[in-house]
mmCIF file of C-alpha atoms in Angstrom:
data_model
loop_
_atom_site.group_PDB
_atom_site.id
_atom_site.type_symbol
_atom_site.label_atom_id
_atom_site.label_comp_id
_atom_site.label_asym_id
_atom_site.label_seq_id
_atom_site.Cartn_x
_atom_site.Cartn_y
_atom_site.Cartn_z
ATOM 1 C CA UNK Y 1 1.279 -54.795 16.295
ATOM 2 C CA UNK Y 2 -1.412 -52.307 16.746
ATOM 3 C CA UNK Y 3 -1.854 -49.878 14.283
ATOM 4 C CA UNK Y 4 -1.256 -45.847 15.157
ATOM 5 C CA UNK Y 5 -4.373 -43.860 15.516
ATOM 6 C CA UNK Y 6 -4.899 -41.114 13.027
ATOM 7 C CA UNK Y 7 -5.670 -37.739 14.228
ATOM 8 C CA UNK Y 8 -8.894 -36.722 14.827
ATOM 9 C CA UNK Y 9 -9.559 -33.707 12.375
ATOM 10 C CA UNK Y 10 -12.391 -30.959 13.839
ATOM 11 C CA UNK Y 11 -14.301 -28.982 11.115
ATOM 12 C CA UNK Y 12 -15.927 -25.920 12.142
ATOM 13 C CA UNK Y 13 -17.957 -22.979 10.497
ATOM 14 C CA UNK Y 14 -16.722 -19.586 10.371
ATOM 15 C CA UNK Y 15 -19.157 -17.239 11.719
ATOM 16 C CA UNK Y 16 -21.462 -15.936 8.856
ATOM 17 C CA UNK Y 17 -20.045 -12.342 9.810
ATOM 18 C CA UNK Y 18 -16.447 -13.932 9.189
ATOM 19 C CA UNK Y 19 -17.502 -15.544 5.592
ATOM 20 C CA UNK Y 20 -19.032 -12.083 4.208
ATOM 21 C CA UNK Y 21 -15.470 -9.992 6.125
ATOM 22 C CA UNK Y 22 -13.401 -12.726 4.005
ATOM 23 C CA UNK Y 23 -14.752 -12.094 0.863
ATOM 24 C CA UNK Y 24 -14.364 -8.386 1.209
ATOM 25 C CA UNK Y 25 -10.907 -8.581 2.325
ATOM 26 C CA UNK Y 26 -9.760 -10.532 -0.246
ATOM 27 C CA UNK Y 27 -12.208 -9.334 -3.530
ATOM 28 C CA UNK Y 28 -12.449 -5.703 -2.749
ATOM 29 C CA UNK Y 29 -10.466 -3.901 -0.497
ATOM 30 C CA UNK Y 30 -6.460 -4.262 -0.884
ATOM 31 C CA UNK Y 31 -4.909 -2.744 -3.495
ATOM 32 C CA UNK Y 32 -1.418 -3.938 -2.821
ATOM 33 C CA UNK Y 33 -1.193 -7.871 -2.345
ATOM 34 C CA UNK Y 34 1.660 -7.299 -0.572
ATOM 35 C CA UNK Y 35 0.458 -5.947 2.344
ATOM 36 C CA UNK Y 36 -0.292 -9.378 3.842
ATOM 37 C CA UNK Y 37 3.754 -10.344 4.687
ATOM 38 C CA UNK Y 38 3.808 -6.792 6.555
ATOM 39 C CA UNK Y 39 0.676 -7.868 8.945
ATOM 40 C CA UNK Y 40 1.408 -11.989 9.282
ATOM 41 C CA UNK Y 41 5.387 -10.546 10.050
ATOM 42 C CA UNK Y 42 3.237 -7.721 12.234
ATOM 43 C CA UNK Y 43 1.434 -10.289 14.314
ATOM 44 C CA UNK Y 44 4.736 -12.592 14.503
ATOM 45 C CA UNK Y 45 6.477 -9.812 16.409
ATOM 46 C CA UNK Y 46 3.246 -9.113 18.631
ATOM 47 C CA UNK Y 47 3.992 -13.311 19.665
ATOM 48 C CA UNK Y 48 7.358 -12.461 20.415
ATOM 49 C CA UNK Y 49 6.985 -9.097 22.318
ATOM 50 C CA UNK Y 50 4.434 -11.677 24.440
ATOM 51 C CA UNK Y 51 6.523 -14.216 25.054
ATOM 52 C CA UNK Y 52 9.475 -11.882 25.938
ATOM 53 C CA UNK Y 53 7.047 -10.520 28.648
ATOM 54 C CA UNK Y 54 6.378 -13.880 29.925
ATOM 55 C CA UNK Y 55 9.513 -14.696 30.378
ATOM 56 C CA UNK Y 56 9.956 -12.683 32.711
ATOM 57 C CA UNK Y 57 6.616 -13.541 34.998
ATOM 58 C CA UNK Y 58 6.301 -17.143 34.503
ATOM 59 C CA UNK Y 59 8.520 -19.586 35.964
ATOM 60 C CA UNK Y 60 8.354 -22.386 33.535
ATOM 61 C CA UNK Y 61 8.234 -21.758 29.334
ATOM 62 C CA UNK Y 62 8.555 -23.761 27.049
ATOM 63 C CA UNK Y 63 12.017 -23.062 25.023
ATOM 64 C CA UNK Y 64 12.758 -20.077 27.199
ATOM 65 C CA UNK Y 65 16.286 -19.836 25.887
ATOM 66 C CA UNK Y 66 14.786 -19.864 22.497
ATOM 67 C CA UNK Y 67 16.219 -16.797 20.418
ATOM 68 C CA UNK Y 68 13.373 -13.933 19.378
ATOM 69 C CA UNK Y 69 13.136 -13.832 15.364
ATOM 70 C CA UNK Y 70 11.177 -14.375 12.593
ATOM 71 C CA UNK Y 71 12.260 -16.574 10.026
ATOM 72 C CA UNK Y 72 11.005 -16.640 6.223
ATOM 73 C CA UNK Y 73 11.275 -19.262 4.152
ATOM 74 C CA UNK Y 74 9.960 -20.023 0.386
ATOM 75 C CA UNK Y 75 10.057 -23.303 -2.047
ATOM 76 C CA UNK Y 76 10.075 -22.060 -5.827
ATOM 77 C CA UNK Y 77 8.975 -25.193 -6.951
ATOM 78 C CA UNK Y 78 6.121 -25.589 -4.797
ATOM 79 C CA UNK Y 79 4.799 -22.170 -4.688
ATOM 80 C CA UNK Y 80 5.020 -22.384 -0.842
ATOM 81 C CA UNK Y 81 5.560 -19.492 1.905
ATOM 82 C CA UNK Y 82 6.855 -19.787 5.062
ATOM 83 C CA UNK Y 83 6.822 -17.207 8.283
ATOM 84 C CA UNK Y 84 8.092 -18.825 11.406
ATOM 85 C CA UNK Y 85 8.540 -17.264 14.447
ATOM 86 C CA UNK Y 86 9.401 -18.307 17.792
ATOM 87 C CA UNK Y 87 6.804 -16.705 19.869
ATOM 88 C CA UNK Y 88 3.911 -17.031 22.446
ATOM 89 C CA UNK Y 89 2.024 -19.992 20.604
ATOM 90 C CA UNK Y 90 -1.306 -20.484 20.467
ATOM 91 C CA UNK Y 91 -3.679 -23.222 22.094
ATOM 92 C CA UNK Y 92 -6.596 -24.719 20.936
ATOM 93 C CA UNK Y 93 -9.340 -22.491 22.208
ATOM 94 C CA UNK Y 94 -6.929 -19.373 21.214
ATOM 95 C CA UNK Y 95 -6.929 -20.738 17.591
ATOM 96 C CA UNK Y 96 -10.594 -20.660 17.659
ATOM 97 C CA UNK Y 97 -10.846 -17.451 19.220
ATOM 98 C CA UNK Y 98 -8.491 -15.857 17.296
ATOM 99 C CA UNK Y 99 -9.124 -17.346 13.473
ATOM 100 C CA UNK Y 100 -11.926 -17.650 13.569
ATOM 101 C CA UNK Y 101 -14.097 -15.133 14.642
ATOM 102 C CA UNK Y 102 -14.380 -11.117 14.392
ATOM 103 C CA UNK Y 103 -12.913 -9.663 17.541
ATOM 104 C CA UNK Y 104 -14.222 -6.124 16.533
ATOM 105 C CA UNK Y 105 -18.048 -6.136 16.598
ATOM 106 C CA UNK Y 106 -17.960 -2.396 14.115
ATOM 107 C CA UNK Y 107 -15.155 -4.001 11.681
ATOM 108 C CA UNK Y 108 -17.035 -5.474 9.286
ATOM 109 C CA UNK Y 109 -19.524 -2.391 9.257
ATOM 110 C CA UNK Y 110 -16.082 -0.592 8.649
ATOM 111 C CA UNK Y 111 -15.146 -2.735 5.614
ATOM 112 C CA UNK Y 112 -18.564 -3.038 4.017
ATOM 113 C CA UNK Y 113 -18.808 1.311 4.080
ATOM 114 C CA UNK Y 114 -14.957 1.088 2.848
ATOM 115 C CA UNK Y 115 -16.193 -1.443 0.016
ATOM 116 C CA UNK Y 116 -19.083 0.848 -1.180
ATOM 117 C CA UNK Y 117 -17.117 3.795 -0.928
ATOM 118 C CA UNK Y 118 -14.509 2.368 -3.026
ATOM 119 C CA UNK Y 119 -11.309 2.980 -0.715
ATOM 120 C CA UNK Y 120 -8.635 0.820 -0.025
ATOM 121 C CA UNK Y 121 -8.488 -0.401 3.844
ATOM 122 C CA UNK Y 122 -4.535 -1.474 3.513
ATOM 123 C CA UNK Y 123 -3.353 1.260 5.571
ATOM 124 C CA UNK Y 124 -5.585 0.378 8.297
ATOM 125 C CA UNK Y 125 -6.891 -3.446 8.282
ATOM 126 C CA UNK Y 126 -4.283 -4.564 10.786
ATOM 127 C CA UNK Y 127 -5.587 -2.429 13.607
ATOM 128 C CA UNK Y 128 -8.701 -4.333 13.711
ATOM 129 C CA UNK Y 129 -7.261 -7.364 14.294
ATOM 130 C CA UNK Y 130 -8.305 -9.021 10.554
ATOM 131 C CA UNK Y 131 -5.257 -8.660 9.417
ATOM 132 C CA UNK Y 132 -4.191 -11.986 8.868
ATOM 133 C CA UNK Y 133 -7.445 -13.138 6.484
ATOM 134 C CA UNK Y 134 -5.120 -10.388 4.295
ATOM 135 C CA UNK Y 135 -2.816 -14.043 3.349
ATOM 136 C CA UNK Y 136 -6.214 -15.394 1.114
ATOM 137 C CA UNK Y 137 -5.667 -12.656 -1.039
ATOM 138 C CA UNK Y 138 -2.504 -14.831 -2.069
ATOM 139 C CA UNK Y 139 -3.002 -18.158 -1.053
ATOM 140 C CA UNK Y 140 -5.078 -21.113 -2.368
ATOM 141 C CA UNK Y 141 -4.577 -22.517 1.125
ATOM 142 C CA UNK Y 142 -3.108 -21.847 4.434
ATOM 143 C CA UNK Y 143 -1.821 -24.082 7.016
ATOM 144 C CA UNK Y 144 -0.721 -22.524 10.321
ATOM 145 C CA UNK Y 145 1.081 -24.620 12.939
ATOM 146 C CA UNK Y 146 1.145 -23.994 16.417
ATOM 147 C CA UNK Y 147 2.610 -24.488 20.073
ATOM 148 C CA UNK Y 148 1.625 -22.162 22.809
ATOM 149 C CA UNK Y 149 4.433 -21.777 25.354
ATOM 150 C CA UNK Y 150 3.019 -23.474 27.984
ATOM 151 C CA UNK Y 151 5.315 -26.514 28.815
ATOM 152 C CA UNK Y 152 2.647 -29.135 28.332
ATOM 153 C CA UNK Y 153 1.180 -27.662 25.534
ATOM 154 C CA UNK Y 154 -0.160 -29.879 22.830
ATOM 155 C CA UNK Y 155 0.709 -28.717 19.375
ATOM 156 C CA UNK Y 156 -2.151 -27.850 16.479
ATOM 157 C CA UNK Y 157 -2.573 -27.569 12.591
ATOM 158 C CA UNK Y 158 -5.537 -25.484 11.213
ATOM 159 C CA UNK Y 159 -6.270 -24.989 7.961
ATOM 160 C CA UNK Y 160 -8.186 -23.050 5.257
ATOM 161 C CA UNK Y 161 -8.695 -22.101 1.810
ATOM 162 C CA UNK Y 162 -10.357 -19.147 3.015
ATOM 163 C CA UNK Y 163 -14.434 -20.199 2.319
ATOM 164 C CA UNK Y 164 -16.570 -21.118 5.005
ATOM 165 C CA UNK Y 165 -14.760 -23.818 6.970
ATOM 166 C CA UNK Y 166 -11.723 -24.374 8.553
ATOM 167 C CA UNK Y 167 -9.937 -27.406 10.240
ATOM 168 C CA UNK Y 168 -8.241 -27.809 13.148
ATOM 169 C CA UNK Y 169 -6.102 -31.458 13.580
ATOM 170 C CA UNK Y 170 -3.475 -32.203 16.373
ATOM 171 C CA UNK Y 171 0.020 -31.576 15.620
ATOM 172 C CA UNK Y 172 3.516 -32.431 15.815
ATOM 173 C CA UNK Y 173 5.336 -29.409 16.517
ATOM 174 C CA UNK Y 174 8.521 -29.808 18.904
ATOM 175 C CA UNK Y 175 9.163 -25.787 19.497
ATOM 176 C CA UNK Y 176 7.044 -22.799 21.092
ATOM 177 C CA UNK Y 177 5.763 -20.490 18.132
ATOM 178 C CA UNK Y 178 3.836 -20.056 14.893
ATOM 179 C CA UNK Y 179 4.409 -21.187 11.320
ATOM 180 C CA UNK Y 180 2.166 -20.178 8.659
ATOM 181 C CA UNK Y 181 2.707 -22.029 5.435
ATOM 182 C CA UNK Y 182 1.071 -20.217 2.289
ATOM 183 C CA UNK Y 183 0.509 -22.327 -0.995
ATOM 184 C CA UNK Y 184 0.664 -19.535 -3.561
ATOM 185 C CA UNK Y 185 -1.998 -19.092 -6.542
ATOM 186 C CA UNK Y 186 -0.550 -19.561 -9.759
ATOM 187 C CA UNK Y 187 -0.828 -15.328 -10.175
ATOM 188 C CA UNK Y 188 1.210 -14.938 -7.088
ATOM 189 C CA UNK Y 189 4.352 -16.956 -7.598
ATOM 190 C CA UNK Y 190 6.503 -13.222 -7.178
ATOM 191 C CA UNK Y 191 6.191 -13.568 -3.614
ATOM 192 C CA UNK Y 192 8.371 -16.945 -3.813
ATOM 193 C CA UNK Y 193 11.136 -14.427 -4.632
ATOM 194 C CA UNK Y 194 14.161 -13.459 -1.893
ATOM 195 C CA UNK Y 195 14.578 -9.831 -3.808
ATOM 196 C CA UNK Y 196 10.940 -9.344 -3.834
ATOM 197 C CA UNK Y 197 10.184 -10.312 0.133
ATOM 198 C CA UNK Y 198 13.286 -8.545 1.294
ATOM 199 C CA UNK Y 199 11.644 -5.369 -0.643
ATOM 200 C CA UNK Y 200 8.320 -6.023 1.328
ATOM 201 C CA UNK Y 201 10.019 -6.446 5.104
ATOM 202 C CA UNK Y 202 12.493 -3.120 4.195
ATOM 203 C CA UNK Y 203 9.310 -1.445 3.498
ATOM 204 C CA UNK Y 204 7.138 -1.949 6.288
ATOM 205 C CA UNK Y 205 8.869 -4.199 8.397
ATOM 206 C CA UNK Y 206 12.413 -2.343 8.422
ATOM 207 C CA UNK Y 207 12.244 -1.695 12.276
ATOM 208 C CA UNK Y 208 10.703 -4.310 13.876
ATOM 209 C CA UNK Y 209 12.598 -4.823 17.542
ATOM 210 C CA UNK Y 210 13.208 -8.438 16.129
ATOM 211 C CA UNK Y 211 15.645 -9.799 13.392
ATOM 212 C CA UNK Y 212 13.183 -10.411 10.215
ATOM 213 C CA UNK Y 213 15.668 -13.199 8.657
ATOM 214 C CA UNK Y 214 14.675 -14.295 5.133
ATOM 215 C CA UNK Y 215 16.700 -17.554 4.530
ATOM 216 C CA UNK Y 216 18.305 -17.625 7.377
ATOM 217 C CA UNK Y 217 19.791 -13.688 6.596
ATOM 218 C CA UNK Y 218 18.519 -10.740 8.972
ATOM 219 C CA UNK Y 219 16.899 -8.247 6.429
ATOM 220 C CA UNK Y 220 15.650 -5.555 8.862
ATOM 221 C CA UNK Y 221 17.741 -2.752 10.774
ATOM 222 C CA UNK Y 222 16.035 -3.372 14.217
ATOM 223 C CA UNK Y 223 16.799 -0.030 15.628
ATOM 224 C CA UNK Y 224 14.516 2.735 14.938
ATOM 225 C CA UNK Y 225 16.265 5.694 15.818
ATOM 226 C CA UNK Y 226 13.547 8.355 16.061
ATOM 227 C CA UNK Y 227 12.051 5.630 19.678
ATOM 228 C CA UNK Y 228 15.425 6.298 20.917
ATOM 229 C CA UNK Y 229 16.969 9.284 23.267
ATOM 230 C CA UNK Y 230 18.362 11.836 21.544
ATOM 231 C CA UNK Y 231 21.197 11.532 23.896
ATOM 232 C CA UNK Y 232 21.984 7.981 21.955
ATOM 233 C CA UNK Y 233 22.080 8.779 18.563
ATOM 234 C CA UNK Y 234 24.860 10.313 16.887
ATOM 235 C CA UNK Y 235 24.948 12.905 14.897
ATOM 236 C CA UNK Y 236 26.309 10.749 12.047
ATOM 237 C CA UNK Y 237 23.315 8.709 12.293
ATOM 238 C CA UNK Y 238 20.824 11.594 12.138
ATOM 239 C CA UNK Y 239 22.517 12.265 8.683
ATOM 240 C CA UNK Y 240 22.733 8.598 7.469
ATOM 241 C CA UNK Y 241 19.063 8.194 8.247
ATOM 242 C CA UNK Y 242 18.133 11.568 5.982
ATOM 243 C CA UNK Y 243 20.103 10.377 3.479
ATOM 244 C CA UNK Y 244 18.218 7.125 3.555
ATOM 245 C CA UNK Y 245 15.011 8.170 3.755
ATOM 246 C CA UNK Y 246 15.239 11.286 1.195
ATOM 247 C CA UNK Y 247 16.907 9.265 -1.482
ATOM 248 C CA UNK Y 248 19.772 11.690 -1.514
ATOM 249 C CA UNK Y 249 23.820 12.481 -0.533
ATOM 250 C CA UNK Y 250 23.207 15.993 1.323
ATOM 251 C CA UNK Y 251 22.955 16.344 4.213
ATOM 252 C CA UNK Y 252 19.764 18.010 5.913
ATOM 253 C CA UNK Y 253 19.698 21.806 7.252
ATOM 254 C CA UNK Y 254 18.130 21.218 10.212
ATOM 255 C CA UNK Y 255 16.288 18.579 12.111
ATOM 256 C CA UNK Y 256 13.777 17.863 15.287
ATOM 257 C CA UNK Y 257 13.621 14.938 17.147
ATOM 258 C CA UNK Y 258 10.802 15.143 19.607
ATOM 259 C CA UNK Y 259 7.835 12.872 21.487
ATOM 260 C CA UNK Y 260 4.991 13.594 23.148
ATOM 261 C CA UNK Y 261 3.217 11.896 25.743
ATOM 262 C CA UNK Y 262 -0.610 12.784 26.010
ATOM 263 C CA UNK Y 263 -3.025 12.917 24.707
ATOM 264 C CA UNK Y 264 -2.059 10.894 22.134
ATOM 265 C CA UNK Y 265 1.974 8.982 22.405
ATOM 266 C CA UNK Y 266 3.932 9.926 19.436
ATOM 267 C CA UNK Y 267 7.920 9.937 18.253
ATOM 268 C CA UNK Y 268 8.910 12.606 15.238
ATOM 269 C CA UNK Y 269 11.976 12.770 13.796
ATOM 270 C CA UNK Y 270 11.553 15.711 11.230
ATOM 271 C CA UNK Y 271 14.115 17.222 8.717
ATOM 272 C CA UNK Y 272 14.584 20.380 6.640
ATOM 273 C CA UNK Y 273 16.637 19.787 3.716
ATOM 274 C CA UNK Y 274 18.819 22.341 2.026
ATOM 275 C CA UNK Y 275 17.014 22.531 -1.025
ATOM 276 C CA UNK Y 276 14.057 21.505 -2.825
ATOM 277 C CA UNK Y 277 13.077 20.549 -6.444
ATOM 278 C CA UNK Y 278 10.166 22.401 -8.345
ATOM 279 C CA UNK Y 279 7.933 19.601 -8.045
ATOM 280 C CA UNK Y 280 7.902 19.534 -3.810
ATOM 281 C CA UNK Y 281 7.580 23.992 -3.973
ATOM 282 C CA UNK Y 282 4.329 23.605 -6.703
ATOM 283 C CA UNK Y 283 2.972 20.572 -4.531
ATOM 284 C CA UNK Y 284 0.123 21.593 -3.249
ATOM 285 C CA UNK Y 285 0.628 19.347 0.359
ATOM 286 C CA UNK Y 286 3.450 17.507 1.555
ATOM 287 C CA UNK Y 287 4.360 13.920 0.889
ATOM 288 C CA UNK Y 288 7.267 12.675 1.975
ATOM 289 C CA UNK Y 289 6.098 12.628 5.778
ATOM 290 C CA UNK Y 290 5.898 8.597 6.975
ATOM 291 C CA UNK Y 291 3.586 7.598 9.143
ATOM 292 C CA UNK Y 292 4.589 4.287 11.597
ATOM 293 C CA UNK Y 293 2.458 2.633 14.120
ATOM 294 C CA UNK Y 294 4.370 0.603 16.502
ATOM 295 C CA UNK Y 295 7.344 0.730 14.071
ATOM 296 C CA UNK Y 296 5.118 -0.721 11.156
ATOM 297 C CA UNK Y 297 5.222 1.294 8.299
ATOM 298 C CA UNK Y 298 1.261 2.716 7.683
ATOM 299 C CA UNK Y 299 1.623 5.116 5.110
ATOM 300 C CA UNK Y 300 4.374 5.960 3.255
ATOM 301 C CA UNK Y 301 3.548 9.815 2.270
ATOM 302 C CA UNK Y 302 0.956 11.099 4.659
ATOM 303 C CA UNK Y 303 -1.049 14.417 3.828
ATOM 304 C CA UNK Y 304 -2.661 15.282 6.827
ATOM 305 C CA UNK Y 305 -0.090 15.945 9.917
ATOM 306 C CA UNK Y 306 1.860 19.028 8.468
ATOM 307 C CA UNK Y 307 0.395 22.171 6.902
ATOM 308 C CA UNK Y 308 0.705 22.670 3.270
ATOM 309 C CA UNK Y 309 3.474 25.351 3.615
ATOM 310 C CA UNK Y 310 5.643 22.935 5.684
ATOM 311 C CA UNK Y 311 5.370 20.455 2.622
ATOM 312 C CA UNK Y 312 9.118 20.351 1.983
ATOM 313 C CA UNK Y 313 9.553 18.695 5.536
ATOM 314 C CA UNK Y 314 10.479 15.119 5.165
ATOM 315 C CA UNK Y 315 10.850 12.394 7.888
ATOM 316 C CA UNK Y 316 8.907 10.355 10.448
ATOM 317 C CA UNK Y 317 6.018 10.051 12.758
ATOM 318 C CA UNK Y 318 5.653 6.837 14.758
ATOM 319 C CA UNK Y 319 2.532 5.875 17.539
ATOM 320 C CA UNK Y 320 2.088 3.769 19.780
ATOM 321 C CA UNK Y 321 -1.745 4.081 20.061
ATOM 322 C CA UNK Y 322 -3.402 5.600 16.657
ATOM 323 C CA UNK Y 323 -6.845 6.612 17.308
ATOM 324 C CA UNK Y 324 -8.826 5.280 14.178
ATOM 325 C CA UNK Y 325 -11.981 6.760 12.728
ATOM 326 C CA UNK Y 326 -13.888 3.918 11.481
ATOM 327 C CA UNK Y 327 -15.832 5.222 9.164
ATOM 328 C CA UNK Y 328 -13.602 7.895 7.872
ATOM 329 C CA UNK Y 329 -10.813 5.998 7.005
ATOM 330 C CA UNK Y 330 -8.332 7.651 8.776
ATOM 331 C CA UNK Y 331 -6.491 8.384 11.933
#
């Protein structure tokens, strides 16, 4: 009886670049831990949207039938984190090319000036593509299982506790998609909590175009209303929405619902409510203006696209392309 061979395991080096953007990501720069279930849920619905697309010009995919979600699961006992999804895959050489190096030549430039300058890069770290290294700020290790959608595909494991290696081992992985399991640190159990990550996805993640489930429950609203025509939305909805967003049982005065198409592609959805406390007239700029890229919650009271008098204007702005200014820290 011959014995089964083991698989062969590959070690390999991050870049030296990658080691340095690691431990800035993880020892300076976020100020909310959290942040790293909106951009691994962020680049799960980036493998969907691909897939989805491929679907539709390739002739043979693996699981094409397969439904579109994201699924998060969690193990108390174990301190462990799952985030599934049934998306494009990767292969092997994408793994590499992906994990582990720095797509962006100027973001680690970026992050060292954001480091010395003493700002926070949360509202910004998933536009250069580094978003995922976000997961070591939790994790004592990371194992992220793979199988691009290519019908012969062979399935892969890599791993990493997040210092200067990482492995990559052949896997056993019967579906197309990406799991990323997260073994906590002791200081981070809260995240193996169903109120707690159902907080996180309604926060950032509420409008994803794919159901977020978190044990097997959709926690996201999938529609965003202010992407849609105005000729589809009710009028009912309009007011549910204010009421949702403003934290309140009036209804709003007015509202605008508007996009623009060059030079930069933007949806608003902008209300005036009937009245205003003491504390938004004394304000000295308004706050209560959310700012979305691709339906991913960015910043959750942004001071710079209204004047100061228009400060008791509340709602939504939403892009599909944010220009960035590296080294101002803003868009």
């Amino acid at each position: 009886m011959s014995k089964k061979t083991k698989p062969k395991t590959e070690v390999h080096e991050y870049q030296a670049e990658m080691q340095k953007l690691l431990e800035i990501l993880v020892h300076s720069l976020y100020t909310e831990r959290e942040i790293f279930l909106r951009e691994l849920v962020s680049n799960a619905s980036d493998a969907l949207s691909k897939v989805q697309l491929t679907t539709l010009t390739e002739e043979k995919v693996l699981d094409k039938d397969a439904e579109l979600q994201i699924k998060i699961t969690f193990d108390e006992n174990k301190h462990k984190l799952e985030i599934e999804d049934s998306g494009c895959g990767m292969t092997k050489e994408e793994l590499v090319s992906n994990l582990g190096t720095i797509a962006n030549s100027g973001t680690l430039k970026f992050l060292q000036q954001a480091q010395s300058e003493n700002k926070s890069a949360e509202n910004l770290i998933g536009q250069f593509g580094v978003g995922f290294y976000s997961v070591f700020m939790v994790a004592e290790r990371v194992e992220l299982t793979t199988r691009s959608w290519q019908v012969d595909s062979q399935a892969w494991e890599w791993t990493s506790s997040g210092g200067g290696q990482y492995e990559i081992t052949p896997a056993k992985y019967n579906q197309r998609g990406t799991r990323v399991t997260i073994f906590l640190k002791e200081d981070a159990k809260e995240f193996c909590s169903k109120w707690k990550l159902e907080s996180i996805i309604k926060k950032y993640s509420n409008y994803l175009p794919f159901p977020v489930k978190v044990n097997d429950q959709t926690v996201n609203q999938v529609k965003a209303i202010w992407t849609q025509s105005k000729s589809d939305v009710e009028e009912d909805q309009y007011k549910e929405f204010f009421k949702q967003i403003s934290h309140t049982t009036q209804e709003p005065l007015h509202y605008m619902h508007f996009s623009i198409d060059a030079p930069i592609q933007y949806y608003a959805l902008l209300y005036f409510p009937e009245s205003v406390g003491n504390e938004i007239v004394y304000a000295r700029e308004s706050k209560d203006i959310a700012l979305y890229a691709q339906k991913v919650l960015i910043q959750s009271g942004n001071t710079d696209l209204l004047p100061s008098y228009l400060r008791f204007v509340q709602g939504v702005v939403d892009s599909e392309d944010l220009p960035l200014n590296v080294s101002r820290e803003s868009v």
